């Protein structure tokens, strides 16, 4: 018979009688003080089976099944498909349940059915339950639920490890990574999500040696705990305003010291190398100010000189939903993630993804927000005219969208007058051109969108970084 499973519901709502209970007082925390450098926020174990782990939530409604014994999740048995569908979203005829329960009956989800139709070029009825490739139901299987995600999406159950590295002195600062961890927790009711926060201080050689020993042991414990297939790494750090070098920690003089990007990454991530290499997908977010981190795995960096990590909350939650939960590739999902991020006016975003080519190991793309009147083709127009000092909304006097440029002028008629009154300069103008090779991405707003700008990169660049 078709394979089934049970997963607790995560959606809110329902009916329950009200019960008045005694008032409770919040208990005091009891226990030992966590280590100074490392604090593990969530610990879990998950048995790993061969092949992709089956999803815990329905493809249609994104929910599990209540513990009433009436509803069931049916597991898709097409090779490589991890999706499941629940009986609340399919109208199973009670008179034909005995046909579904026959030996060798297999279930095929709506995603795999649509995929096979696309490959064959034909449209066929959805029966769901098959035996030796033939339907066991006398008529099509009605779907009563409505898709809340793309049919290509899934509610992934692949084990996820989130590691957040924070520079010493940043411990008390709230982070969007905490929000991501809370958001993901509801998708892992049976375990499989682990969050580790690391406060690092690598300002001296002695501190680096101590850190390496401690975290090599922790990394081995993590690998023994679970085969984490998805690893998300976030680094919250300062960077040098002049060189862009990330800070390592405090020196002997109790002041911050920095290092080049390769030295910094080797010192910080060296003990975690095997964990990263064993994962099927690894994404790195550098929540710093303007540094560019080049890694063989996917990486995201922000270019703002004074970057505020808290403003990346929507961006990171969108990443968690699209990439970790729904299983889309980061580059494919990135335009939609940016559209929901709200980051446009604060920072440009750099996306680095690995490529199979040896000469160009990384594909680097810069995303710059553009607005038709305040950031034409990604160029920032000043709030105040630098010539006459008037706060202005710049007047567009010329535009050629085929050539991707616009010309703006100060609208103040007195702009350019000299103090003597005898001479006059032309009103201040700005010519705004699109970056070379840029593409304007589709957006939900008519007057604003993101520009996608390719950044040249070669093996020689990697060797000299």
CSV table of C-alpha atoms in Angstrom, one decimal:
chain,number,residue,atom,x,y,z
A,1,UNK,CA,0.0,0.0,0.0
A,2,UNK,CA,1.0,3.6,-0.3
A,3,UNK,CA,3.4,4.9,2.3
A,4,UNK,CA,2.0,7.3,5.0
A,5,UNK,CA,3.4,9.4,7.8
A,6,UNK,CA,2.1,11.6,10.6
A,7,UNK,CA,3.3,15.1,11.5
A,8,UNK,CA,1.8,17.5,14.1
A,9,UNK,CA,0.0,20.6,12.8
A,10,UNK,CA,1.9,23.9,12.9
A,11,UNK,CA,-1.0,26.1,11.8
A,12,UNK,CA,-3.0,28.1,14.4
A,13,UNK,CA,-6.8,27.9,14.8
A,14,UNK,CA,-9.4,25.4,15.6
A,15,UNK,CA,-12.0,24.9,18.4
A,16,UNK,CA,-11.3,24.0,22.0
A,17,UNK,CA,-13.3,24.7,25.3
A,18,UNK,CA,-11.9,27.3,27.6
A,19,UNK,CA,-10.4,26.1,30.8
A,20,UNK,CA,-9.6,28.4,33.7
A,21,UNK,CA,-6.4,27.5,35.5
A,22,UNK,CA,-4.4,28.8,38.4
A,23,UNK,CA,-2.2,31.8,37.8
A,24,UNK,CA,1.4,30.9,37.2
A,25,UNK,CA,4.6,32.7,38.1
A,26,UNK,CA,7.5,32.7,35.8
A,27,UNK,CA,10.2,30.3,37.3
A,28,UNK,CA,13.7,31.5,37.8
A,29,UNK,CA,16.4,30.1,35.5
A,30,UNK,CA,18.4,27.4,37.2
A,31,UNK,CA,21.5,25.8,35.8
A,32,UNK,CA,25.2,26.4,35.1
A,33,UNK,CA,26.5,29.4,33.3
A,34,UNK,CA,27.1,28.8,29.6
A,35,UNK,CA,30.6,28.9,28.2
A,36,UNK,CA,31.9,32.4,27.6
A,37,UNK,CA,32.7,31.8,23.9
A,38,UNK,CA,30.1,29.3,22.8
A,39,UNK,CA,26.4,29.1,23.7
A,40,UNK,CA,24.3,26.4,22.0
A,41,UNK,CA,20.8,27.6,21.6
A,42,UNK,CA,19.1,24.6,20.2
A,43,UNK,CA,20.2,20.9,20.3
A,44,UNK,CA,18.5,18.2,18.4
A,45,UNK,CA,19.1,14.8,16.9
A,46,UNK,CA,17.6,13.3,13.7
A,47,UNK,CA,18.1,9.8,12.3
A,48,UNK,CA,19.3,10.1,8.7
A,49,UNK,CA,18.1,7.6,6.1
A,50,UNK,CA,19.4,7.0,2.6
A,51,UNK,CA,18.0,9.3,-0.1
A,52,UNK,CA,16.4,12.7,0.5
A,53,UNK,CA,14.4,12.9,3.8
A,54,UNK,CA,10.7,13.0,3.3
A,55,UNK,CA,8.9,16.3,4.0
A,56,UNK,CA,7.0,16.6,7.2
A,57,UNK,CA,4.3,19.0,5.8
A,58,UNK,CA,1.8,18.8,3.0
A,59,UNK,CA,2.7,20.3,-0.4
A,60,UNK,CA,-0.7,21.9,-0.8
A,61,UNK,CA,-1.6,23.3,2.6
A,62,UNK,CA,1.9,23.4,4.2
A,63,UNK,CA,0.6,21.7,7.3
A,64,UNK,CA,0.9,18.4,9.2
A,65,UNK,CA,-1.9,16.2,10.4
A,66,UNK,CA,-3.7,16.5,13.8
A,67,UNK,CA,-3.4,13.6,16.2
A,68,UNK,CA,-7.0,12.5,15.7
A,69,UNK,CA,-6.3,9.4,13.6
A,70,UNK,CA,-8.5,10.7,10.8
A,71,UNK,CA,-6.0,12.4,8.6
A,72,UNK,CA,-2.8,11.1,7.0
A,73,UNK,CA,0.2,12.3,5.0
A,74,UNK,CA,0.8,10.2,1.8
A,75,UNK,CA,4.4,10.0,0.8
A,76,UNK,CA,5.3,10.5,-2.9
A,77,UNK,CA,7.2,7.4,-4.0
A,78,UNK,CA,8.6,8.8,-7.3
A,79,UNK,CA,12.5,8.4,-7.2
A,80,UNK,CA,14.1,11.5,-5.5
A,81,UNK,CA,10.8,13.2,-4.6
A,82,UNK,CA,10.5,14.2,-0.9
A,83,UNK,CA,7.0,15.6,-1.1
A,84,UNK,CA,3.9,14.5,0.8
A,85,UNK,CA,0.2,15.4,0.5
A,86,UNK,CA,-2.4,15.1,3.2
A,87,UNK,CA,-5.9,13.6,3.1
A,88,UNK,CA,-7.5,17.0,4.0
A,89,UNK,CA,-6.3,18.3,0.6
A,90,UNK,CA,-7.4,15.2,-1.4
A,91,UNK,CA,-11.0,13.8,-1.6
A,92,UNK,CA,-10.4,10.1,-1.1
A,93,UNK,CA,-13.5,8.1,-1.8
A,94,UNK,CA,-14.4,6.0,1.2
A,95,UNK,CA,-15.9,3.3,-1.0
A,96,UNK,CA,-12.5,2.8,-2.7
A,97,UNK,CA,-10.1,2.9,0.3
A,98,UNK,CA,-9.6,-0.8,0.0
A,99,UNK,CA,-8.1,-0.3,-3.5
A,100,UNK,CA,-5.5,2.2,-2.1
A,101,UNK,CA,-4.5,-0.3,0.7
A,102,UNK,CA,-3.6,-3.0,-1.8
A,103,UNK,CA,0.0,-4.2,-1.8
A,104,UNK,CA,2.3,-2.6,-4.3
A,105,UNK,CA,0.1,0.5,-4.6
A,106,UNK,CA,2.3,3.7,-4.8
A,107,UNK,CA,1.4,7.3,-4.5
A,108,UNK,CA,2.5,10.0,-6.9
A,109,UNK,CA,2.2,13.7,-5.8
A,110,UNK,CA,0.7,16.4,-8.0
A,111,UNK,CA,4.2,17.9,-8.6
A,112,UNK,CA,5.6,14.7,-10.1
A,113,UNK,CA,2.4,14.1,-12.1
A,114,UNK,CA,2.7,17.6,-13.7
A,115,UNK,CA,6.4,17.1,-14.3
A,116,UNK,CA,5.7,13.8,-16.2
A,117,UNK,CA,3.0,15.5,-18.2
A,118,UNK,CA,5.4,18.3,-19.2
A,119,UNK,CA,8.0,15.8,-20.3
A,120,UNK,CA,5.6,13.8,-22.4
A,121,UNK,CA,3.8,16.8,-23.8
A,122,UNK,CA,0.4,15.4,-22.8
A,123,UNK,CA,-2.2,16.4,-20.2
A,124,UNK,CA,-3.5,13.4,-18.1
A,125,UNK,CA,-5.9,13.0,-15.3
A,126,UNK,CA,-4.5,13.0,-11.7
A,127,UNK,CA,-5.2,9.6,-10.1
A,128,UNK,CA,-2.6,9.8,-7.4
A,129,UNK,CA,-2.5,6.1,-6.5
A,130,UNK,CA,-0.9,3.7,-9.0
A,131,UNK,CA,-0.2,0.0,-9.2
A,132,UNK,CA,2.4,-1.1,-11.8
A,133,UNK,CA,2.0,2.3,-13.4
A,134,UNK,CA,-1.8,2.1,-13.8
A,135,UNK,CA,-4.5,3.9,-11.7
A,136,UNK,CA,-6.2,2.0,-9.0
A,137,UNK,CA,-9.1,4.4,-8.6
A,138,UNK,CA,-12.0,4.3,-11.1
A,139,UNK,CA,-12.0,8.1,-11.6
A,140,UNK,CA,-9.6,11.0,-11.0
A,141,UNK,CA,-8.5,12.0,-7.5
A,142,UNK,CA,-10.1,15.4,-6.6
A,143,UNK,CA,-7.8,17.9,-4.9
A,144,UNK,CA,-9.8,20.1,-2.6
A,145,UNK,CA,-7.0,22.3,-1.2
A,146,UNK,CA,-5.5,25.3,-2.8
A,147,UNK,CA,-1.8,25.7,-3.5
A,148,UNK,CA,-0.1,28.1,-1.2
A,149,UNK,CA,3.3,27.6,-2.8
A,150,UNK,CA,4.6,26.8,-6.3
A,151,UNK,CA,4.1,23.1,-7.3
A,152,UNK,CA,7.9,23.0,-7.6
A,153,UNK,CA,8.2,23.9,-3.9
A,154,UNK,CA,8.5,21.5,-1.0
A,155,UNK,CA,8.5,21.8,2.7
A,156,UNK,CA,12.0,20.4,3.1
A,157,UNK,CA,13.0,18.2,6.1
A,158,UNK,CA,16.7,18.2,5.3
A,159,UNK,CA,18.6,18.7,8.5
A,160,UNK,CA,19.8,22.3,8.9
A,161,UNK,CA,22.7,23.7,10.9
A,162,UNK,CA,22.8,27.5,11.5
A,163,UNK,CA,26.0,28.9,12.9
A,164,UNK,CA,26.2,32.6,13.9
A,165,UNK,CA,29.7,34.0,14.5
A,166,UNK,CA,29.7,37.3,16.4
A,167,UNK,CA,32.8,39.5,17.1
A,168,UNK,CA,33.4,40.0,20.8
A,169,UNK,CA,31.7,43.1,22.0
A,170,UNK,CA,28.7,42.4,19.9
A,171,UNK,CA,27.1,39.9,22.2
A,172,UNK,CA,24.2,42.1,23.4
A,173,UNK,CA,23.2,43.2,19.9
A,174,UNK,CA,20.0,41.6,18.5
A,175,UNK,CA,20.5,39.8,15.2
A,176,UNK,CA,18.2,38.8,12.3
A,177,UNK,CA,19.7,35.3,12.5
A,178,UNK,CA,17.8,34.8,15.8
A,179,UNK,CA,14.7,35.6,13.8
A,180,UNK,CA,15.6,33.1,11.1
A,181,UNK,CA,16.1,30.4,13.8
A,182,UNK,CA,12.7,31.1,15.3
A,183,UNK,CA,11.1,31.1,11.9
A,184,UNK,CA,12.6,27.8,10.9
A,185,UNK,CA,11.8,26.0,14.2
A,186,UNK,CA,8.2,25.5,13.3
A,187,UNK,CA,9.2,23.5,10.2
A,188,UNK,CA,11.2,21.0,12.3
A,189,UNK,CA,8.8,19.5,14.9
A,190,UNK,CA,10.8,16.3,15.0
A,191,UNK,CA,14.2,17.8,15.2
A,192,UNK,CA,16.8,18.4,12.5
A,193,UNK,CA,17.4,22.1,13.2
A,194,UNK,CA,20.4,23.2,15.3
A,195,UNK,CA,21.5,26.7,16.1
A,196,UNK,CA,24.9,27.6,17.4
A,197,UNK,CA,26.1,31.0,18.4
A,198,UNK,CA,29.9,31.6,18.6
A,199,UNK,CA,31.4,34.8,20.2
A,200,UNK,CA,34.9,35.0,18.7
A,201,UNK,CA,38.0,36.9,19.8
A,202,UNK,CA,40.9,36.0,17.6
A,203,UNK,CA,43.1,39.0,18.2
A,204,UNK,CA,46.2,37.1,19.2
A,205,UNK,CA,47.9,33.9,18.1
A,206,UNK,CA,47.2,32.3,21.5
A,207,UNK,CA,43.5,33.1,21.2
A,208,UNK,CA,43.4,31.6,17.7
A,209,UNK,CA,45.0,28.3,19.0
A,210,UNK,CA,42.6,28.1,21.9
A,211,UNK,CA,39.6,28.8,19.6
A,212,UNK,CA,40.8,26.1,17.1
A,213,UNK,CA,41.1,23.4,19.8
A,214,UNK,CA,37.7,24.2,21.3
A,215,UNK,CA,35.9,24.4,18.0
A,216,UNK,CA,37.5,21.3,16.4
A,217,UNK,CA,36.0,19.3,19.3
A,218,UNK,CA,32.6,21.1,18.8
A,219,UNK,CA,32.7,20.5,15.1
A,220,UNK,CA,33.3,16.8,15.7
A,221,UNK,CA,30.4,16.7,18.1
A,222,UNK,CA,28.2,18.3,15.5
A,223,UNK,CA,29.1,15.7,12.9
A,224,UNK,CA,28.4,12.9,15.3
A,225,UNK,CA,25.1,14.5,16.2
A,226,UNK,CA,23.6,14.6,12.7
A,227,UNK,CA,24.5,14.7,9.0
A,228,UNK,CA,23.5,18.3,8.4
A,229,UNK,CA,22.8,18.6,4.7
A,230,UNK,CA,22.1,22.4,4.7
A,231,UNK,CA,24.5,24.7,6.5
A,232,UNK,CA,23.8,28.4,6.9
A,233,UNK,CA,26.7,30.6,8.3
A,234,UNK,CA,26.3,34.2,9.3
A,235,UNK,CA,29.2,36.4,10.4
A,236,UNK,CA,28.5,39.6,12.3
A,237,UNK,CA,31.6,41.7,12.4
A,238,UNK,CA,33.1,45.2,11.9
A,239,UNK,CA,35.3,46.0,8.9
A,240,UNK,CA,38.0,48.6,8.5
A,241,UNK,CA,36.7,51.7,6.8
A,242,UNK,CA,39.8,52.0,4.6
A,243,UNK,CA,40.8,48.5,3.6
A,244,UNK,CA,37.6,46.6,4.2
A,245,UNK,CA,39.5,44.0,6.4
A,246,UNK,CA,37.3,42.2,8.9
A,247,UNK,CA,38.1,42.5,12.6
A,248,UNK,CA,39.6,39.5,14.4
A,249,UNK,CA,39.1,40.6,18.0
A,250,UNK,CA,41.1,42.3,20.7
A,251,UNK,CA,44.9,42.6,20.8
A,252,UNK,CA,47.0,42.7,23.9
A,253,UNK,CA,46.2,46.4,24.1
A,254,UNK,CA,42.5,45.8,24.3
A,255,UNK,CA,41.9,47.4,20.9
A,256,UNK,CA,40.5,45.7,17.8
A,257,UNK,CA,42.8,44.2,15.2
A,258,UNK,CA,41.9,43.2,11.7
A,259,UNK,CA,43.1,40.7,9.1
A,260,UNK,CA,42.9,40.1,5.4
A,261,UNK,CA,39.8,38.3,4.2
A,262,UNK,CA,41.7,34.9,3.5
A,263,UNK,CA,43.5,35.0,6.9
A,264,UNK,CA,40.2,35.9,8.7
A,265,UNK,CA,38.2,33.2,7.0
A,266,UNK,CA,40.9,30.6,7.6
A,267,UNK,CA,41.2,31.4,11.3
A,268,UNK,CA,37.4,31.6,11.9
A,269,UNK,CA,36.1,28.8,9.7
A,270,UNK,CA,39.2,26.5,9.7
A,271,UNK,CA,37.9,24.2,12.6
A,272,UNK,CA,34.5,23.9,10.8
A,273,UNK,CA,36.0,22.8,7.5
A,274,UNK,CA,34.7,19.2,7.6
A,275,UNK,CA,31.2,20.3,8.6
A,276,UNK,CA,31.1,22.7,5.6
A,277,UNK,CA,32.5,20.2,3.1
A,278,UNK,CA,30.2,17.4,4.2
A,279,UNK,CA,27.0,19.6,3.7
A,280,UNK,CA,25.2,19.4,0.4
A,281,UNK,CA,24.7,23.2,0.4
A,282,UNK,CA,26.4,25.9,2.3
A,283,UNK,CA,25.5,29.6,2.3
A,284,UNK,CA,27.5,32.4,4.0
A,285,UNK,CA,26.1,35.8,5.0
A,286,UNK,CA,28.6,38.5,6.0
A,287,UNK,CA,26.7,41.0,8.1
A,288,UNK,CA,29.4,43.6,8.1
A,289,UNK,CA,30.1,46.9,6.6
A,290,UNK,CA,31.2,46.7,3.0
A,291,UNK,CA,33.5,43.7,3.0
A,292,UNK,CA,33.5,41.3,0.1
A,293,UNK,CA,33.9,37.6,1.2
A,294,UNK,CA,34.9,35.2,-1.5
A,295,UNK,CA,34.3,31.6,-0.7
A,296,UNK,CA,34.0,28.4,-2.9
A,297,UNK,CA,30.4,28.0,-1.6
A,298,UNK,CA,27.5,30.4,-2.0
A,299,UNK,CA,28.0,33.7,-0.2
A,300,UNK,CA,26.1,37.0,0.2
A,301,UNK,CA,27.7,40.3,1.3
A,302,UNK,CA,26.4,43.9,1.7
A,303,UNK,CA,28.2,47.0,0.5
A,304,UNK,CA,26.9,49.7,2.8
A,305,UNK,CA,29.7,51.4,4.6
A,306,UNK,CA,27.6,51.5,7.8
A,307,UNK,CA,25.6,48.4,7.4
A,308,UNK,CA,22.8,47.7,9.9
A,309,UNK,CA,22.3,43.9,10.3
A,310,UNK,CA,18.9,44.4,11.8
A,311,UNK,CA,17.7,45.7,8.5
A,312,UNK,CA,18.4,42.4,6.9
A,313,UNK,CA,15.7,40.5,8.8
A,314,UNK,CA,13.2,40.4,6.0
A,315,UNK,CA,15.9,39.4,3.6
A,316,UNK,CA,17.1,36.5,5.7
A,317,UNK,CA,13.6,35.2,6.5
A,318,UNK,CA,12.8,35.3,2.8
A,319,UNK,CA,16.0,33.3,2.2
A,320,UNK,CA,15.0,30.8,4.8
A,321,UNK,CA,11.6,30.3,3.2
A,322,UNK,CA,12.7,30.1,-0.4
A,323,UNK,CA,16.0,28.2,-0.1
A,324,UNK,CA,16.0,26.2,3.1
A,325,UNK,CA,12.3,25.4,3.3
A,326,UNK,CA,11.1,25.3,-0.3
A,327,UNK,CA,14.4,24.0,-1.7
A,328,UNK,CA,15.1,26.5,-4.5
A,329,UNK,CA,18.6,27.3,-5.6
A,330,UNK,CA,19.9,30.5,-4.1
A,331,UNK,CA,20.6,32.3,-7.4
A,332,UNK,CA,17.2,31.3,-8.8
A,333,UNK,CA,15.4,32.6,-5.8
A,334,UNK,CA,17.5,35.7,-5.2
A,335,UNK,CA,15.5,38.3,-7.2
A,336,UNK,CA,12.3,37.4,-5.3
A,337,UNK,CA,14.2,37.5,-2.0
A,338,UNK,CA,15.5,41.0,-2.8
A,339,UNK,CA,12.0,42.1,-3.8
A,340,UNK,CA,10.8,41.3,-0.3
A,341,UNK,CA,13.9,42.5,1.6
A,342,UNK,CA,13.3,46.2,1.9
A,343,UNK,CA,17.1,46.7,1.7
A,344,UNK,CA,17.2,48.7,-1.5
A,345,UNK,CA,17.7,52.2,0.0
A,346,UNK,CA,20.2,51.0,2.5
A,347,UNK,CA,22.7,48.8,0.6
A,348,UNK,CA,23.7,47.1,-2.6
A,349,UNK,CA,23.9,43.3,-2.3
A,350,UNK,CA,26.6,41.0,-3.7
A,351,UNK,CA,25.8,37.3,-4.6
A,352,UNK,CA,28.6,34.9,-5.1
A,353,UNK,CA,27.9,31.3,-6.3
A,354,UNK,CA,30.3,28.6,-7.3
A,355,UNK,CA,30.6,27.5,-10.9
A,356,UNK,CA,32.0,24.3,-12.4
A,357,UNK,CA,34.4,26.2,-14.7
A,358,UNK,CA,38.0,26.2,-13.5
A,359,UNK,CA,38.9,29.6,-15.1
A,360,UNK,CA,35.9,31.4,-13.5
A,361,UNK,CA,35.3,29.6,-10.2
A,362,UNK,CA,32.8,32.2,-8.9
A,363,UNK,CA,29.9,33.9,-10.5
A,364,UNK,CA,29.5,37.3,-8.9
A,365,UNK,CA,26.5,39.6,-9.3
A,366,UNK,CA,25.9,43.0,-7.8
A,367,UNK,CA,22.3,44.0,-7.1
A,368,UNK,CA,21.6,47.7,-7.0
A,369,UNK,CA,18.2,49.2,-6.2
A,370,UNK,CA,16.9,51.7,-8.8
A,371,UNK,CA,14.0,54.2,-8.6
A,372,UNK,CA,12.8,56.4,-11.5
A,373,UNK,CA,13.1,59.7,-9.6
A,374,UNK,CA,15.4,59.2,-6.6
A,375,UNK,CA,17.9,56.5,-7.8
A,376,UNK,CA,17.7,56.5,-11.6
A,377,UNK,CA,19.5,53.5,-13.0
A,378,UNK,CA,21.0,53.0,-9.5
A,379,UNK,CA,22.5,56.5,-9.3
A,380,UNK,CA,21.8,58.3,-6.1
A,381,UNK,CA,20.5,61.9,-6.5
A,382,UNK,CA,21.4,64.2,-3.6
A,383,UNK,CA,18.6,65.4,-1.3
A,384,UNK,CA,19.9,69.0,-1.6
A,385,UNK,CA,21.3,70.7,-4.7
A,386,UNK,CA,25.0,71.2,-4.0
A,387,UNK,CA,25.1,74.4,-6.1
A,388,UNK,CA,22.2,76.5,-4.6
A,389,UNK,CA,21.6,74.6,-1.4
A,390,UNK,CA,17.9,74.0,-2.1
A,391,UNK,CA,16.3,70.7,-0.9
A,392,UNK,CA,14.8,69.4,-4.2
A,393,UNK,CA,12.9,66.8,-6.0
A,394,UNK,CA,15.0,66.7,-9.2
A,395,UNK,CA,13.4,67.6,-12.5
A,396,UNK,CA,13.8,65.1,-15.3
A,397,UNK,CA,14.5,67.0,-18.5
A,398,UNK,CA,15.7,64.2,-20.8
A,399,UNK,CA,15.4,60.4,-20.9
A,400,UNK,CA,16.3,57.6,-23.4
A,401,UNK,CA,15.3,54.2,-22.1
A,402,UNK,CA,16.8,52.4,-25.0
A,403,UNK,CA,20.2,53.9,-24.2
A,404,UNK,CA,19.5,53.6,-20.4
A,405,UNK,CA,20.2,57.1,-19.3
A,406,UNK,CA,18.3,60.1,-17.8
A,407,UNK,CA,19.2,63.8,-17.3
A,408,UNK,CA,18.0,65.6,-14.2
A,409,UNK,CA,18.1,69.3,-13.4
A,410,UNK,CA,17.6,71.4,-10.2
A,411,UNK,CA,14.0,72.8,-10.4
A,412,UNK,CA,14.9,76.0,-8.5
A,413,UNK,CA,14.9,78.9,-11.0
A,414,UNK,CA,17.5,80.8,-9.0
A,415,UNK,CA,20.0,78.0,-9.1
A,416,UNK,CA,23.4,79.2,-10.4
A,417,UNK,CA,23.1,82.9,-9.4
A,418,UNK,CA,26.3,84.4,-8.1
A,419,UNK,CA,26.6,86.5,-5.0
A,420,UNK,CA,27.5,89.6,-7.1
A,421,UNK,CA,24.4,89.2,-9.2
A,422,UNK,CA,26.4,89.9,-12.4
A,423,UNK,CA,27.0,86.3,-13.5
A,424,UNK,CA,24.9,83.2,-13.6
A,425,UNK,CA,25.9,79.5,-13.8
A,426,UNK,CA,23.7,76.9,-15.5
A,427,UNK,CA,21.3,75.1,-13.2
A,428,UNK,CA,22.8,72.0,-11.7
A,429,UNK,CA,22.4,68.9,-13.8
A,430,UNK,CA,23.1,65.2,-13.3
A,431,UNK,CA,23.3,62.6,-16.1
A,432,UNK,CA,22.4,59.1,-14.8
A,433,UNK,CA,23.5,56.1,-16.8
A,434,UNK,CA,22.9,52.4,-16.2
A,435,UNK,CA,25.9,50.3,-15.2
A,436,UNK,CA,27.5,48.5,-18.0
A,437,UNK,CA,25.9,45.1,-18.7
A,438,UNK,CA,23.1,45.7,-16.2
A,439,UNK,CA,19.6,44.3,-16.5
A,440,UNK,CA,16.5,45.7,-14.8
A,441,UNK,CA,14.7,42.9,-13.0
A,442,UNK,CA,10.9,42.7,-13.1
A,443,UNK,CA,9.4,44.3,-10.0
A,444,UNK,CA,6.0,44.7,-8.3
A,445,UNK,CA,6.3,48.5,-8.3
A,446,UNK,CA,6.0,50.5,-11.5
A,447,UNK,CA,8.7,53.0,-10.6
A,448,UNK,CA,11.3,50.9,-8.7
A,449,UNK,CA,13.1,47.7,-9.2
A,450,UNK,CA,16.5,46.0,-8.7
A,451,UNK,CA,19.4,46.1,-11.2
A,452,UNK,CA,21.4,43.0,-11.8
A,453,UNK,CA,25.0,43.8,-12.6
A,454,UNK,CA,27.6,41.1,-13.5
A,455,UNK,CA,31.0,41.5,-11.8
A,456,UNK,CA,34.0,40.1,-13.7
A,457,UNK,CA,36.0,37.5,-11.8
A,458,UNK,CA,38.7,35.0,-12.8
A,459,UNK,CA,41.0,32.4,-11.2
A,460,UNK,CA,43.8,35.1,-11.1
A,461,UNK,CA,41.6,37.3,-8.9
A,462,UNK,CA,41.1,34.4,-6.5
A,463,UNK,CA,44.8,33.8,-6.3
A,464,UNK,CA,45.6,37.5,-5.6
A,465,UNK,CA,42.8,38.1,-3.0
